[in-house]
PDB file of C-alpha atoms in Angstrom:
ATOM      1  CA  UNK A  24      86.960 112.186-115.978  1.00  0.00           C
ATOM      2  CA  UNK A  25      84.791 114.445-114.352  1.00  0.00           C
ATOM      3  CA  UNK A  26      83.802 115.702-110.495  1.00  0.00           C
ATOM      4  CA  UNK A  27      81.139 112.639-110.571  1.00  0.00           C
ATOM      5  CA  UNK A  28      83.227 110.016-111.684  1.00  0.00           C
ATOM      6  CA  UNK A  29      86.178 110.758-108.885  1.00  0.00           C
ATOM      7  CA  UNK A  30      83.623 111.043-106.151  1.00  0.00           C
ATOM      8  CA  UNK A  31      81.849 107.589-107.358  1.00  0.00           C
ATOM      9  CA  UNK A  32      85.576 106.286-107.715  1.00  0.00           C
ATOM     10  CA  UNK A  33      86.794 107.622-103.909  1.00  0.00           C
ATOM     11  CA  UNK A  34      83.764 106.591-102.453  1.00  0.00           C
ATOM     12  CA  UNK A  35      83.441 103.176-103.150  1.00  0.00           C
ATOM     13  CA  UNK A  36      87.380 103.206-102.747  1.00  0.00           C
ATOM     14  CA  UNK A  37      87.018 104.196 -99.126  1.00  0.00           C
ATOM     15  CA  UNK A  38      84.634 102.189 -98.370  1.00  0.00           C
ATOM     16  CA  UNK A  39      85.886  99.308 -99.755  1.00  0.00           C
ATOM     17  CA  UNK A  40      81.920  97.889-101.674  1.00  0.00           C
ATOM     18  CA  UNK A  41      80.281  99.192-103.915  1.00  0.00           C
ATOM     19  CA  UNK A  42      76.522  98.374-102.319  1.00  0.00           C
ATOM     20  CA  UNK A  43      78.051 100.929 -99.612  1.00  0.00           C
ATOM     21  CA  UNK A  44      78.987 103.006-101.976  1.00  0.00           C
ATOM     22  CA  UNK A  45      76.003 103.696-103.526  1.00  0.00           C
ATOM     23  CA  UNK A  46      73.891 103.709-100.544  1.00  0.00           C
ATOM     24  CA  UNK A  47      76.269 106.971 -99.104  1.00  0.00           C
ATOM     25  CA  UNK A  48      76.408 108.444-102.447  1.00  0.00           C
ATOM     26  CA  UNK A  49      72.228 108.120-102.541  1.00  0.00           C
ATOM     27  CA  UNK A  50      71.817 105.986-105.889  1.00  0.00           C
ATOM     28  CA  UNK A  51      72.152 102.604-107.175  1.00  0.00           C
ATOM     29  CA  UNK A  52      74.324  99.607-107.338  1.00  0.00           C
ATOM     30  CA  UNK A  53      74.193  99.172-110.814  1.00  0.00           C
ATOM     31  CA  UNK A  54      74.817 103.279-111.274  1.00  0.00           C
ATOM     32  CA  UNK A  55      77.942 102.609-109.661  1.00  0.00           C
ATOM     33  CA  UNK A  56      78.842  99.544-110.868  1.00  0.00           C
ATOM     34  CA  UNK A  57      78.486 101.392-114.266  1.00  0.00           C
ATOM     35  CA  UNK A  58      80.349 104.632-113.431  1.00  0.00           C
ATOM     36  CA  UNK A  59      83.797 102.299-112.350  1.00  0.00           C
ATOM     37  CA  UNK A  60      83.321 100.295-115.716  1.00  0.00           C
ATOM     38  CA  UNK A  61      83.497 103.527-117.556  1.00  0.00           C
ATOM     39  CA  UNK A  62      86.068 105.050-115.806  1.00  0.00           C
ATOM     40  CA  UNK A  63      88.077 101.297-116.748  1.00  0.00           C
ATOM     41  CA  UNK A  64      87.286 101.134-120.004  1.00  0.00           C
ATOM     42  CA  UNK A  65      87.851 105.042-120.874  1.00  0.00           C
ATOM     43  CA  UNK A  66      91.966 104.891-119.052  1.00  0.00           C
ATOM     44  CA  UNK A  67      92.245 101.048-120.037  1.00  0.00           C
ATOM     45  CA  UNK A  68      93.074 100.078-116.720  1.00  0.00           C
ATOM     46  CA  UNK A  69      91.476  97.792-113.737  1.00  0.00           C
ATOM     47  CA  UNK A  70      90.849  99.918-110.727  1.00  0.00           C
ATOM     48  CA  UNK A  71      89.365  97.387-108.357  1.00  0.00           C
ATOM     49  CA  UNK A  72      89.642  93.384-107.827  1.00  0.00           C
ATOM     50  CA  UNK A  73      86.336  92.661-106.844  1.00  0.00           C
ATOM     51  CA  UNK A  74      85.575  89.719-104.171  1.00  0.00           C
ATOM     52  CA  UNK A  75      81.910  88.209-102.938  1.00  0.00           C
ATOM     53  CA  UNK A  76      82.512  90.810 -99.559  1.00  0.00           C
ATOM     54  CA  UNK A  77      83.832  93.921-101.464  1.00  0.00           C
ATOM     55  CA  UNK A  78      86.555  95.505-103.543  1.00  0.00           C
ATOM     56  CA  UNK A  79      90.182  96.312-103.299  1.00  0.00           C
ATOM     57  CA  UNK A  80      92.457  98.804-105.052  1.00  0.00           C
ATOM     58  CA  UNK A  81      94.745  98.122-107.775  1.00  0.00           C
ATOM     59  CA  UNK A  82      98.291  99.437-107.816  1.00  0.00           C
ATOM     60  CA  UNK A  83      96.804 101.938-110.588  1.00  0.00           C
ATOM     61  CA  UNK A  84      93.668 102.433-108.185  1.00  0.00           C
ATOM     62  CA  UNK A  85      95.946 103.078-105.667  1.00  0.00           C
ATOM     63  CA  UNK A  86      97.637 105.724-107.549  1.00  0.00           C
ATOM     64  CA  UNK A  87      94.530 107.356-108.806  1.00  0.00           C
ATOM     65  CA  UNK A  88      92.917 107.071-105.297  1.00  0.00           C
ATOM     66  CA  UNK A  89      96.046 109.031-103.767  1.00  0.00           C
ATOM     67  CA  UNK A  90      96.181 111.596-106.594  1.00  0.00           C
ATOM     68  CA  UNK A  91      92.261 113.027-105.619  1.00  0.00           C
ATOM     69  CA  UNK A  92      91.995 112.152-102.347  1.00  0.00           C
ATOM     70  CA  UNK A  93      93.128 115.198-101.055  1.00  0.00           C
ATOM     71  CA  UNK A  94      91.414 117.790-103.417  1.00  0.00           C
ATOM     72  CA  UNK A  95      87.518 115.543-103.253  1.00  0.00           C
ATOM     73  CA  UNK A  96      88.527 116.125 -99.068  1.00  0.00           C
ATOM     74  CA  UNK A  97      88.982 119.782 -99.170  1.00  0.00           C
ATOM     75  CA  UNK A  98      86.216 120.399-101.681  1.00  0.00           C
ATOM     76  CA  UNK A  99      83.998 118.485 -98.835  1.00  0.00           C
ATOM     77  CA  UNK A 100      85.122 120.939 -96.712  1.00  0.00           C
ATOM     78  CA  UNK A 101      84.386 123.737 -98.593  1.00  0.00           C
ATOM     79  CA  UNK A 102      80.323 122.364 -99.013  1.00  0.00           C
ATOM     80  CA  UNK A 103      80.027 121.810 -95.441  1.00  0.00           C
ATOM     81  CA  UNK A 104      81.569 125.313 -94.832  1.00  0.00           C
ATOM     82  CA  UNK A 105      78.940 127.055 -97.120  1.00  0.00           C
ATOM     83  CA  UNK A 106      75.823 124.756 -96.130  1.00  0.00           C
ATOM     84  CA  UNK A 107      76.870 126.006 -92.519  1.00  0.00           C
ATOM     85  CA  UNK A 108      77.079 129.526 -93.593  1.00  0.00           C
ATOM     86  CA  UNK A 109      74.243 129.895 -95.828  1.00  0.00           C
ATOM     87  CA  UNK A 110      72.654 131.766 -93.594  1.00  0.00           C
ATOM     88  CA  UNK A 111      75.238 134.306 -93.333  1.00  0.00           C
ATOM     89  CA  UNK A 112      74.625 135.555 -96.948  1.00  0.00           C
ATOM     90  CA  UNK A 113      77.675 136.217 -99.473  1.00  0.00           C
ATOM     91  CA  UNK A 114      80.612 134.123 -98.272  1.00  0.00           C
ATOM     92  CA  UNK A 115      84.540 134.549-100.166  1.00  0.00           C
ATOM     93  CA  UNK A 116      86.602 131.641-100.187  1.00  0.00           C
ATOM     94  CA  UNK A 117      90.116 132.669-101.196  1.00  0.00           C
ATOM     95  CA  UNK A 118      91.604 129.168-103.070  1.00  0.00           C
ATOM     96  CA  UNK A 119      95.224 128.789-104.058  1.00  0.00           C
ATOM     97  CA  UNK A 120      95.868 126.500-106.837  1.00  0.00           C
ATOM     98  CA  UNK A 121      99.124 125.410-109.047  1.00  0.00           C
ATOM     99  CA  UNK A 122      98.088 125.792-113.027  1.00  0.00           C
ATOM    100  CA  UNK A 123      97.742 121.645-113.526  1.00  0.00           C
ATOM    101  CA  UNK A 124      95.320 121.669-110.422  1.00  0.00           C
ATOM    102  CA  UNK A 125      93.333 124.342-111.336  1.00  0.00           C
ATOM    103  CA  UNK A 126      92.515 123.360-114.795  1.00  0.00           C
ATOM    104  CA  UNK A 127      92.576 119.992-114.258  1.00  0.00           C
ATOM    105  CA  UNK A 128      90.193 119.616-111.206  1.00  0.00           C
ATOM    106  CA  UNK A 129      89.275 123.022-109.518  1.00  0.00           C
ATOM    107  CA  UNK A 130      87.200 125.184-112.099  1.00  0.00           C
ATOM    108  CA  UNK A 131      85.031 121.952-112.503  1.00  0.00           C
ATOM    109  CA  UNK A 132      83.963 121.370-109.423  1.00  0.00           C
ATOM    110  CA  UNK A 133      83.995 124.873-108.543  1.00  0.00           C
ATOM    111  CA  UNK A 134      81.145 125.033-110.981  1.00  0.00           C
ATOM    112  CA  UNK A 135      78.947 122.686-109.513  1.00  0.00           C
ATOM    113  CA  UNK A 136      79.854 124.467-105.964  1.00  0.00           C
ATOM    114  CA  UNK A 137      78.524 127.530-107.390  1.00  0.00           C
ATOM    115  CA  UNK A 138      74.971 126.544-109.112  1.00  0.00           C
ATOM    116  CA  UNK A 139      74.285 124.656-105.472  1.00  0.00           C
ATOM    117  CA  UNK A 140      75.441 128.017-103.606  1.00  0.00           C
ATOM    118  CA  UNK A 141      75.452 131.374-105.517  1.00  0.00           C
ATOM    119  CA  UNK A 142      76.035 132.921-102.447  1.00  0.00           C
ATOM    120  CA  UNK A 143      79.462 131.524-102.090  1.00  0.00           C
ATOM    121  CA  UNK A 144      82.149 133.892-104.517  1.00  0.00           C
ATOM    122  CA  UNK A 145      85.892 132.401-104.804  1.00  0.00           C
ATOM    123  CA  UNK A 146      89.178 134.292-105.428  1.00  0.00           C
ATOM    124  CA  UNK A 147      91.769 132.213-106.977  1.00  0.00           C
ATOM    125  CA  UNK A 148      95.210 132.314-106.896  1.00  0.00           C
ATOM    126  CA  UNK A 149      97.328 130.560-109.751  1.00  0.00           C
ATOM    127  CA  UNK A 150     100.904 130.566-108.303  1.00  0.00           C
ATOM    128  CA  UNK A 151     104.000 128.160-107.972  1.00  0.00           C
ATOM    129  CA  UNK A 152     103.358 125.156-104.976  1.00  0.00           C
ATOM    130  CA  UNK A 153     105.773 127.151-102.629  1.00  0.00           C
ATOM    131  CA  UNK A 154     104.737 130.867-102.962  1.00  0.00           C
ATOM    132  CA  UNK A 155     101.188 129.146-102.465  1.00  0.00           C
ATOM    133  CA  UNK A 156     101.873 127.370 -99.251  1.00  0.00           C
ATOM    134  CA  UNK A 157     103.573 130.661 -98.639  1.00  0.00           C
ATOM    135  CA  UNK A 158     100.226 132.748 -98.915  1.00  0.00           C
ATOM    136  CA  UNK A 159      98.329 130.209 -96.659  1.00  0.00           C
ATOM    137  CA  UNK A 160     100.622 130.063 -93.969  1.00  0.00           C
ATOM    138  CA  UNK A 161     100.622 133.860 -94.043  1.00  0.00           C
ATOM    139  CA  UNK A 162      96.252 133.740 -93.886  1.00  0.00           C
ATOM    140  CA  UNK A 163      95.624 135.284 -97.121  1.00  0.00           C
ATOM    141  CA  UNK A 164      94.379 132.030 -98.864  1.00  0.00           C
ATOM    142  CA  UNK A 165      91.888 130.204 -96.815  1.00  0.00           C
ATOM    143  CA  UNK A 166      93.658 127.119 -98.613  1.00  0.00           C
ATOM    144  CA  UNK A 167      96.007 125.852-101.619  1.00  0.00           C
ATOM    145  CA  UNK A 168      95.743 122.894-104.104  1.00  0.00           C
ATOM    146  CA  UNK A 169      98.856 122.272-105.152  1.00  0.00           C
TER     147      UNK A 169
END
């Protein structure tokens, strides 16, 4: 599942119809509509029971939803931090990451991060969950996914 799919997927989780959905994410009902029935049909699982007023989360869509809710929030964060900066020039972001998180979700959308600003340069950390925390509390990581 890639960056696109979890976004489509949190979006129209959070706000609970897909017509919303699509309208914040800036393309079409049936694009969405689409994007959930693939991500169904490629883990085998219902995400969403859908009703004439909107949609609601499976257990397994609950799971999923908790699982990258925190990472697609911080990787907002890091977006609106560069658009604000771009300006500024060269910006480092110093990211913390456990091995699983990193390979699983961070070089991805890192990636994407990157073509839209190739101002913004990231050092990454790949340490256990506590030495992480650790580093952040301490200032030298401007954050940790862990």
């Amino acid at each position: 599942m890639n960056y696109t799919y979890l976004n489509v997927f949190y979006t129209v989780a959070k706000l609970q119809n897909i017509s919303k959905a699509a309208a914040e994410l800036g393309v079409t009902q049936p694009a969405v509509s689409r994007i959930i029935a693939n991500i169904e049909r490629e883990h085998n699982t219902k995400l969403f029971l859908r009703s004439k007023t909107g949609v609601t989360l499976t257990r397994e869509g609950i799971q999923l939803f908790e699982m990258i809710k925190n990472p697609l929030i911080e990787l907002e964060k890091i977006s609106d931090n560069i658009a604000s900066k771009r300006e500024l020039g060269d910006v480092v972001i110093h990211i913390g990451a456990t091995s699983t998180a990193l390979y699983c979700y961070l070089f991805k959308s890192l990636e994407n991060i990157k073509k839209e600003f190739p101002n913004v340069n990231f050092r990454i950390y790949s340490n256990s969950s506590a030495n992480l925390l650790n580093m952040v509390s301490k200032g030298i990581l401007d954050f940790a996914f862990i």
